[in-house]
């Protein structure tokens, strides 16, 4: 079809055409991509748990006991003991009364935001929030107020402008997925309390990473009981698949009835639930993994900065190496890959035009030698493309 041909040609011309790369190995420090062994600096499996023997054993045991699928949505035929055990584990981990799981984090954001806000309401969303939050806001048909990234004066101003809204919902990433910085959740909670607004935090990148027990952004800021909705995913540090929401018993009862992506979709398969539950146990029992992660983050950030690269400032395992131009970013990423290092180029529409970057993520399971391999490859690529 003509319009499809034209759109594809345009994407290629703008250096924005995307293709899939094939991985044939686990999300470990080293994996196999497009048939070649590569150092993985691209995974959100921050604690390196996807190939952990305990998670694999839990998944296998769940398949043996329950089979491969759940056969229906939870409210009809598909509610398993495993769902309830997993939800209890998440509520404990998140220090809330209750929790519920969705099939993905994306579906959690769609379901929760559209259940809490409608056409008479106002949502307030950070400019750099994840696409699934943006889509949840759109689906809600509420008045969407996008505030400048972490700009709380702008948030206050927009809240004032929407005084007449029936309900107000502030929603923010805890750790921003492409920038790696942390939202000022403590101050957002204060602003929300003064304005009678609900607060929802997306902890996809904070779960298992931030907080003394890895509980996420709420734990990091000591805000237990003061954030209405903690949403997250089981697919990153928890090394499985699925989304979750943690909050009060009342909130979870409400969402179980009102979140359409929960009500009308067949639930997570047994293997994924069992793996996620095992991961929560490991996060709680093995804090040393987070210590290793932070050591690695500090080492790589210091090394890249010493080489002369510009990284966005930040305190998380997401290290954005800023390049600006989409074409340069993709050439740099290709150069790194040719040297056996996979760190993906990120372009619009994932990030604003002119802010293309290499998004480096560090895992607890990288060792010093791995990170030195990375630094040598970045030095080589940075010099080849005149960046350092
Ligand atoms: N929120 C954020 C901040 C994310 O980064 C992601 C995943 N990229 C999601 C939500 C969606 O989670 P999932 O991958 O489980 O759909």
Short mmCIF file of C-alpha atoms in Angstrom, two decimals, residues 10-374:
data_model
loop_
_atom_site.label_atom_id
_atom_site.label_comp_id
_atom_site.label_asym_id
_atom_site.label_seq_id
_atom_site.Cartn_x
_atom_site.Cartn_y
_atom_site.Cartn_z
CA UNK A 10 10.35 8.44 5.67
CA UNK A 11 11.32 6.52 8.81
CA UNK A 12 14.44 5.22 7.06
CA UNK A 13 15.37 8.68 5.82
CA UNK A 14 15.01 10.13 9.35
CA UNK A 15 17.12 7.33 10.90
CA UNK A 16 14.01 6.29 12.84
CA UNK A 17 13.27 2.91 11.27
CA UNK A 18 13.37 0.13 13.85
CA UNK A 19 14.12 -3.51 13.42
CA UNK A 20 14.20 -6.40 15.82
CA UNK A 21 17.41 -7.97 17.00
CA UNK A 22 17.40 -11.65 17.86
CA UNK A 23 18.64 -12.81 21.26
CA UNK A 24 19.49 -16.45 21.76
CA UNK A 25 20.52 -16.62 25.41
CA UNK A 26 19.48 -15.36 28.83
CA UNK A 27 19.59 -11.74 30.03
CA UNK A 28 22.92 -12.36 31.70
CA UNK A 29 26.05 -10.19 31.65
CA UNK A 30 26.97 -11.87 28.38
CA UNK A 31 24.43 -13.20 25.92
CA UNK A 32 24.13 -14.17 22.25
CA UNK A 33 22.65 -11.68 19.82
CA UNK A 34 22.24 -12.13 16.07
CA UNK A 35 24.46 -15.17 16.46
CA UNK A 36 27.28 -13.35 18.24
CA UNK A 37 28.42 -13.31 21.88
CA UNK A 38 27.86 -9.79 23.28
CA UNK A 39 28.22 -7.94 26.57
CA UNK A 40 24.70 -6.94 27.56
CA UNK A 41 24.41 -3.32 28.71
CA UNK A 42 20.78 -3.04 27.73
CA UNK A 43 18.69 -5.16 30.06
CA UNK A 44 16.21 -3.99 32.66
CA UNK A 45 16.90 -7.18 34.60
CA UNK A 46 18.85 -5.01 37.03
CA UNK A 47 19.57 -7.74 39.55
CA UNK A 48 20.46 -10.29 36.88
CA UNK A 49 17.85 -12.78 38.10
CA UNK A 50 16.36 -14.08 34.83
CA UNK A 51 18.67 -17.09 34.77
CA UNK A 52 18.68 -17.65 38.55
CA UNK A 53 18.26 -21.36 39.36
CA UNK A 54 15.61 -20.70 42.03
CA UNK A 55 13.43 -18.75 39.60
CA UNK A 56 13.76 -21.40 36.92
CA UNK A 57 12.97 -24.17 39.39
CA UNK A 58 9.89 -22.29 40.65
CA UNK A 59 8.65 -21.79 37.09
CA UNK A 60 9.16 -25.46 36.21
CA UNK A 61 7.41 -26.63 39.38
CA UNK A 62 4.44 -24.36 38.62
CA UNK A 63 4.14 -25.79 35.12
CA UNK A 64 4.29 -29.33 36.53
CA UNK A 65 1.54 -28.58 39.01
CA UNK A 66 -0.75 -26.20 37.08
CA UNK A 67 0.16 -26.55 33.43
CA UNK A 68 0.91 -23.77 31.00
CA UNK A 69 -2.12 -21.49 31.03
CA UNK A 70 -4.83 -20.21 33.35
CA UNK A 71 -7.73 -20.70 30.95
CA UNK A 72 -9.69 -17.54 31.60
CA UNK A 73 -9.89 -14.16 33.29
CA UNK A 74 -9.61 -14.14 37.07
CA UNK A 75 -13.22 -13.15 37.74
CA UNK A 76 -14.56 -16.07 35.72
CA UNK A 77 -12.46 -19.23 35.75
CA UNK A 78 -8.80 -18.28 36.01
CA UNK A 79 -8.10 -17.33 39.65
CA UNK A 80 -5.37 -19.59 41.00
CA UNK A 81 -3.80 -20.05 44.40
CA UNK A 82 -0.60 -18.77 42.77
CA UNK A 83 -2.19 -15.40 41.98
CA UNK A 84 -3.14 -14.95 45.59
CA UNK A 85 0.26 -16.03 46.89
CA UNK A 86 2.01 -13.67 44.49
CA UNK A 87 -0.26 -10.77 45.43
CA UNK A 88 0.33 -11.39 49.13
CA UNK A 89 4.09 -11.42 48.49
CA UNK A 90 3.92 -8.14 46.55
CA UNK A 91 1.80 -6.43 49.22
CA UNK A 92 4.36 -7.48 51.84
CA UNK A 93 7.25 -6.31 49.70
CA UNK A 94 5.54 -2.98 49.01
CA UNK A 95 4.33 -2.58 52.60
CA UNK A 96 0.69 -2.10 51.60
CA UNK A 97 -2.57 -3.76 52.65
CA UNK A 98 -3.15 -5.39 49.28
CA UNK A 99 -1.91 -5.83 45.74
CA UNK A 100 -3.18 -7.14 42.42
CA UNK A 101 -1.42 -8.35 39.31
CA UNK A 102 -2.03 -7.48 35.67
CA UNK A 103 -0.64 -9.22 32.61
CA UNK A 104 1.86 -6.47 31.90
CA UNK A 105 2.88 -3.16 33.37
CA UNK A 106 1.43 -1.53 30.27
CA UNK A 107 -1.96 -3.05 31.00
CA UNK A 108 -1.73 -2.01 34.65
CA UNK A 109 -1.26 1.63 33.67
CA UNK A 110 -4.09 1.51 31.13
CA UNK A 111 -6.44 -0.18 33.58
CA UNK A 112 -5.67 1.84 36.68
CA UNK A 113 -5.64 5.34 35.21
CA UNK A 114 -8.82 4.77 33.19
CA UNK A 115 -10.53 3.31 36.28
CA UNK A 116 -9.61 6.24 38.52
CA UNK A 117 -10.21 9.14 36.16
CA UNK A 118 -12.97 9.99 33.72
CA UNK A 119 -14.18 12.93 31.65
CA UNK A 120 -15.02 15.05 34.71
CA UNK A 121 -11.58 14.56 36.23
CA UNK A 122 -8.05 15.92 35.75
CA UNK A 123 -4.82 13.96 35.55
CA UNK A 124 -1.40 15.55 36.03
CA UNK A 125 1.40 13.72 34.27
CA UNK A 126 5.16 14.38 34.14
CA UNK A 127 6.36 15.24 30.64
CA UNK A 128 8.74 12.25 30.60
CA UNK A 129 6.30 9.62 31.88
CA UNK A 130 6.27 6.23 30.16
CA UNK A 131 4.13 5.71 27.05
CA UNK A 132 1.79 3.37 28.96
CA UNK A 133 0.93 6.21 31.37
CA UNK A 134 0.32 8.54 28.45
CA UNK A 135 -1.98 5.96 26.86
CA UNK A 136 -3.77 5.34 30.17
CA UNK A 137 -4.41 9.07 30.48
CA UNK A 138 -5.78 9.21 26.94
CA UNK A 139 -8.01 6.22 27.53
CA UNK A 140 -9.45 7.82 30.67
CA UNK A 141 -10.77 10.80 28.67
CA UNK A 142 -9.90 13.00 31.65
CA UNK A 143 -8.43 16.45 31.15
CA UNK A 144 -4.70 15.72 30.71
CA UNK A 145 -2.28 18.24 32.23
CA UNK A 146 1.34 17.53 31.34
CA UNK A 147 3.78 19.29 33.67
CA UNK A 148 7.39 20.01 32.72
CA UNK A 149 9.76 17.30 33.88
CA UNK A 150 9.91 17.35 37.72
CA UNK A 151 8.83 21.04 37.67
CA UNK A 152 6.72 21.26 40.81
CA UNK A 153 5.85 24.93 40.35
CA UNK A 154 4.33 23.97 37.03
CA UNK A 155 2.48 21.09 38.70
CA UNK A 156 1.09 23.47 41.37
CA UNK A 157 0.01 25.94 38.71
CA UNK A 158 -1.83 23.27 36.72
CA UNK A 159 -3.51 21.97 39.89
CA UNK A 160 -4.74 25.50 40.64
CA UNK A 161 -6.06 25.83 37.10
CA UNK A 162 -8.05 22.60 37.50
CA UNK A 163 -9.65 23.48 40.87
CA UNK A 164 -13.08 22.59 39.51
CA UNK A 165 -12.23 19.02 38.49
CA UNK A 166 -14.22 16.28 40.26
CA UNK A 167 -11.10 14.20 41.03
CA UNK A 168 -7.42 14.94 40.59
CA UNK A 169 -4.78 12.27 39.95
CA UNK A 170 -1.04 12.99 39.85
CA UNK A 171 0.91 10.25 38.09
CA UNK A 172 4.66 9.96 37.71
CA UNK A 173 7.40 7.49 36.98
CA UNK A 174 9.42 6.78 40.15
CA UNK A 175 12.62 6.33 38.13
CA UNK A 176 12.32 7.78 34.62
CA UNK A 177 12.95 5.02 32.14
CA UNK A 178 15.08 6.89 29.58
CA UNK A 179 16.68 9.50 31.86
CA UNK A 180 17.34 7.41 34.95
CA UNK A 181 16.55 10.20 37.42
CA UNK A 182 14.24 9.90 40.45
CA UNK A 183 10.99 11.83 40.83
CA UNK A 184 10.73 14.14 43.90
CA UNK A 185 7.93 11.99 45.29
CA UNK A 186 8.16 13.42 48.82
CA UNK A 187 7.31 16.89 47.59
CA UNK A 188 4.67 15.61 45.19
CA UNK A 189 2.93 13.87 48.10
CA UNK A 190 2.84 17.15 50.04
CA UNK A 191 1.45 19.08 47.09
CA UNK A 192 -1.16 16.38 46.50
CA UNK A 193 -2.25 16.38 50.15
CA UNK A 194 -2.74 20.14 50.06
CA UNK A 195 -4.83 19.84 46.89
CA UNK A 196 -6.79 16.70 47.72
CA UNK A 197 -5.21 14.83 44.79
CA UNK A 198 -4.47 11.12 44.47
CA UNK A 199 -0.84 10.11 43.82
CA UNK A 200 0.21 7.21 41.62
CA UNK A 201 3.84 6.21 41.11
CA UNK A 202 5.09 3.89 38.35
CA UNK A 203 7.93 1.93 39.92
CA UNK A 204 8.85 -0.18 36.89
CA UNK A 205 12.52 0.83 37.21
CA UNK A 206 12.60 1.38 40.98
CA UNK A 207 11.31 -1.97 42.20
CA UNK A 208 14.13 -4.13 43.50
CA UNK A 209 16.49 -1.20 42.98
CA UNK A 210 15.56 1.73 45.27
CA UNK A 211 14.87 1.59 49.01
CA UNK A 212 16.60 -0.24 51.83
CA UNK A 213 14.77 -3.50 50.99
CA UNK A 214 14.40 -2.79 47.29
CA UNK A 215 10.77 -1.76 47.85
CA UNK A 216 10.96 1.16 45.41
CA UNK A 217 10.46 4.92 45.41
CA UNK A 218 8.02 5.03 48.33
CA UNK A 219 10.51 3.17 50.50
CA UNK A 220 13.39 5.33 49.21
CA UNK A 221 11.64 8.48 50.46
CA UNK A 222 10.10 6.91 53.59
CA UNK A 223 6.53 7.57 52.41
CA UNK A 224 4.87 4.38 53.62
CA UNK A 225 1.07 4.73 53.59
CA UNK A 226 1.14 8.13 51.87
CA UNK A 227 1.05 7.16 48.19
CA UNK A 228 -2.32 5.87 46.99
CA UNK A 229 -1.12 3.66 44.13
CA UNK A 230 2.24 1.99 43.65
CA UNK A 231 2.28 0.45 40.22
CA UNK A 232 5.12 -1.58 38.74
CA UNK A 233 6.15 -4.44 36.56
CA UNK A 234 7.32 -7.97 37.27
CA UNK A 235 9.42 -7.87 34.11
CA UNK A 236 12.49 -5.88 35.13
CA UNK A 237 14.35 -6.52 38.42
CA UNK A 238 11.80 -9.25 39.19
CA UNK A 239 12.89 -11.07 36.04
CA UNK A 240 9.48 -12.38 34.94
CA UNK A 241 6.48 -10.86 33.20
CA UNK A 242 3.39 -9.01 34.42
CA UNK A 243 2.33 -5.79 36.09
CA UNK A 244 1.13 -5.04 39.59
CA UNK A 245 -0.58 -2.41 41.68
CA UNK A 246 -0.20 -2.13 45.46
CA UNK A 247 -2.35 0.02 47.75
CA UNK A 248 -5.13 -0.08 50.31
CA UNK A 249 -7.58 -3.00 50.45
CA UNK A 250 -10.33 -0.62 49.34
CA UNK A 251 -8.31 0.63 46.36
CA UNK A 252 -7.56 -2.92 45.22
CA UNK A 253 -11.22 -3.99 45.60
CA UNK A 254 -12.20 -1.00 43.49
CA UNK A 255 -9.62 -1.74 40.77
CA UNK A 256 -10.55 -5.42 40.64
CA UNK A 257 -14.05 -4.30 39.70
CA UNK A 258 -13.26 -1.32 37.51
CA UNK A 259 -9.94 -1.86 35.71
CA UNK A 260 -11.01 -3.23 32.33
CA UNK A 261 -7.57 -4.58 31.40
CA UNK A 262 -7.87 -6.76 34.53
CA UNK A 263 -11.51 -7.77 34.14
CA UNK A 264 -11.45 -8.70 30.46
CA UNK A 265 -8.13 -10.44 29.97
CA UNK A 266 -6.90 -13.95 30.67
CA UNK A 267 -4.49 -13.79 33.56
CA UNK A 268 -0.76 -14.47 33.84
CA UNK A 269 0.44 -18.04 33.27
CA UNK A 270 1.62 -20.13 36.24
CA UNK A 271 5.32 -20.14 35.29
CA UNK A 272 5.54 -16.35 35.25
CA UNK A 273 3.78 -15.97 38.57
CA UNK A 274 5.93 -18.54 40.31
CA UNK A 275 9.14 -16.96 38.97
CA UNK A 276 8.05 -13.49 40.09
CA UNK A 277 7.16 -14.73 43.56
CA UNK A 278 10.56 -16.40 43.88
CA UNK A 279 12.22 -13.16 42.74
CA UNK A 280 10.46 -11.13 45.44
CA UNK A 281 11.86 -13.59 47.99
CA UNK A 282 15.39 -13.18 46.64
CA UNK A 283 15.19 -9.39 46.56
CA UNK A 284 14.18 -9.39 50.23
CA UNK A 285 16.65 -12.07 51.33
CA UNK A 286 19.74 -10.96 49.40
CA UNK A 287 20.38 -7.21 49.80
CA UNK A 288 24.01 -7.78 48.75
CA UNK A 289 22.80 -7.95 45.14
CA UNK A 290 21.78 -4.31 45.34
CA UNK A 291 25.17 -3.44 46.85
CA UNK A 292 26.85 -5.08 43.86
CA UNK A 293 24.54 -3.19 41.50
CA UNK A 294 25.43 0.18 43.05
CA UNK A 295 29.17 -0.62 42.95
CA UNK A 296 28.85 -1.37 39.25
CA UNK A 297 26.82 1.78 38.58
CA UNK A 298 29.42 3.96 40.30
CA UNK A 299 32.33 2.29 38.51
CA UNK A 300 30.87 2.56 35.01
CA UNK A 301 29.57 6.11 35.48
CA UNK A 302 32.96 7.28 36.78
CA UNK A 303 34.80 5.48 33.96
CA UNK A 304 32.62 6.91 31.18
CA UNK A 305 32.81 10.41 32.65
CA UNK A 306 36.61 10.16 32.91
CA UNK A 307 36.71 9.22 29.20
CA UNK A 308 34.97 12.50 28.45
CA UNK A 309 31.40 11.35 27.71
CA UNK A 310 28.39 13.42 28.75
CA UNK A 311 25.99 11.42 30.91
CA UNK A 312 22.75 12.80 32.32
CA UNK A 313 23.21 13.20 36.07
CA UNK A 314 21.45 10.45 37.98
CA UNK A 315 21.46 7.97 40.80
CA UNK A 316 20.18 4.77 39.18
CA UNK A 317 21.43 1.88 36.97
CA UNK A 318 20.18 3.73 33.86
CA UNK A 319 23.10 5.71 32.40
CA UNK A 320 22.00 7.90 29.45
CA UNK A 321 24.98 8.83 27.27
CA UNK A 322 23.74 11.90 25.45
CA UNK A 323 24.51 12.36 21.74
CA UNK A 324 21.60 14.43 20.39
CA UNK A 325 21.47 13.35 16.77
CA UNK A 326 19.56 10.15 15.92
CA UNK A 327 21.93 9.16 13.07
CA UNK A 328 25.06 9.60 15.18
CA UNK A 329 23.43 7.66 17.99
CA UNK A 330 22.67 4.68 15.78
CA UNK A 331 26.16 4.70 14.22
CA UNK A 332 27.71 4.76 17.66
CA UNK A 333 25.49 1.87 18.80
CA UNK A 334 26.47 -0.14 15.70
CA UNK A 335 30.13 0.55 16.35
CA UNK A 336 29.78 -0.68 19.93
CA UNK A 337 27.99 -3.79 18.73
CA UNK A 338 30.74 -4.52 16.21
CA UNK A 339 33.04 -4.61 19.24
CA UNK A 340 30.74 -6.98 21.08
CA UNK A 341 28.94 -4.51 23.33
CA UNK A 342 25.18 -4.13 23.13
CA UNK A 343 23.98 -0.76 24.43
CA UNK A 344 20.99 0.45 22.41
CA UNK A 345 20.52 3.78 20.68
CA UNK A 346 17.31 5.51 21.80
CA UNK A 347 15.60 7.89 19.40
CA UNK A 348 12.33 9.79 19.00
CA UNK A 349 9.51 9.15 19.68
CA UNK A 350 10.87 7.39 22.79
CA UNK A 351 12.79 10.57 23.68
CA UNK A 352 12.26 14.18 22.47
CA UNK A 353 13.84 15.17 19.13
CA UNK A 354 17.47 16.25 19.52
CA UNK A 355 18.00 14.18 22.67
CA UNK A 356 18.91 10.81 21.17
CA UNK A 357 21.18 8.80 23.39
CA UNK A 358 22.78 5.47 24.13
CA UNK A 359 20.87 4.02 27.07
CA UNK A 360 23.29 1.96 29.13
CA UNK A 361 21.92 -0.22 31.89
CA UNK A 362 24.04 -1.95 34.48
CA UNK A 363 23.24 -5.25 36.20
CA UNK A 364 24.34 -6.64 39.56
CA UNK A 365 25.81 -9.61 37.71
CA UNK A 366 28.37 -7.65 35.67
CA UNK A 367 31.87 -8.01 37.08
CA UNK A 368 34.78 -5.57 36.91
CA UNK A 369 36.30 -7.29 33.87
CA UNK A 370 32.96 -6.94 32.02
CA UNK A 371 32.79 -3.25 32.81
CA UNK A 372 36.39 -2.77 31.65
CA UNK A 373 35.47 -4.42 28.34
CA UNK A 374 32.62 -1.90 28.10
#
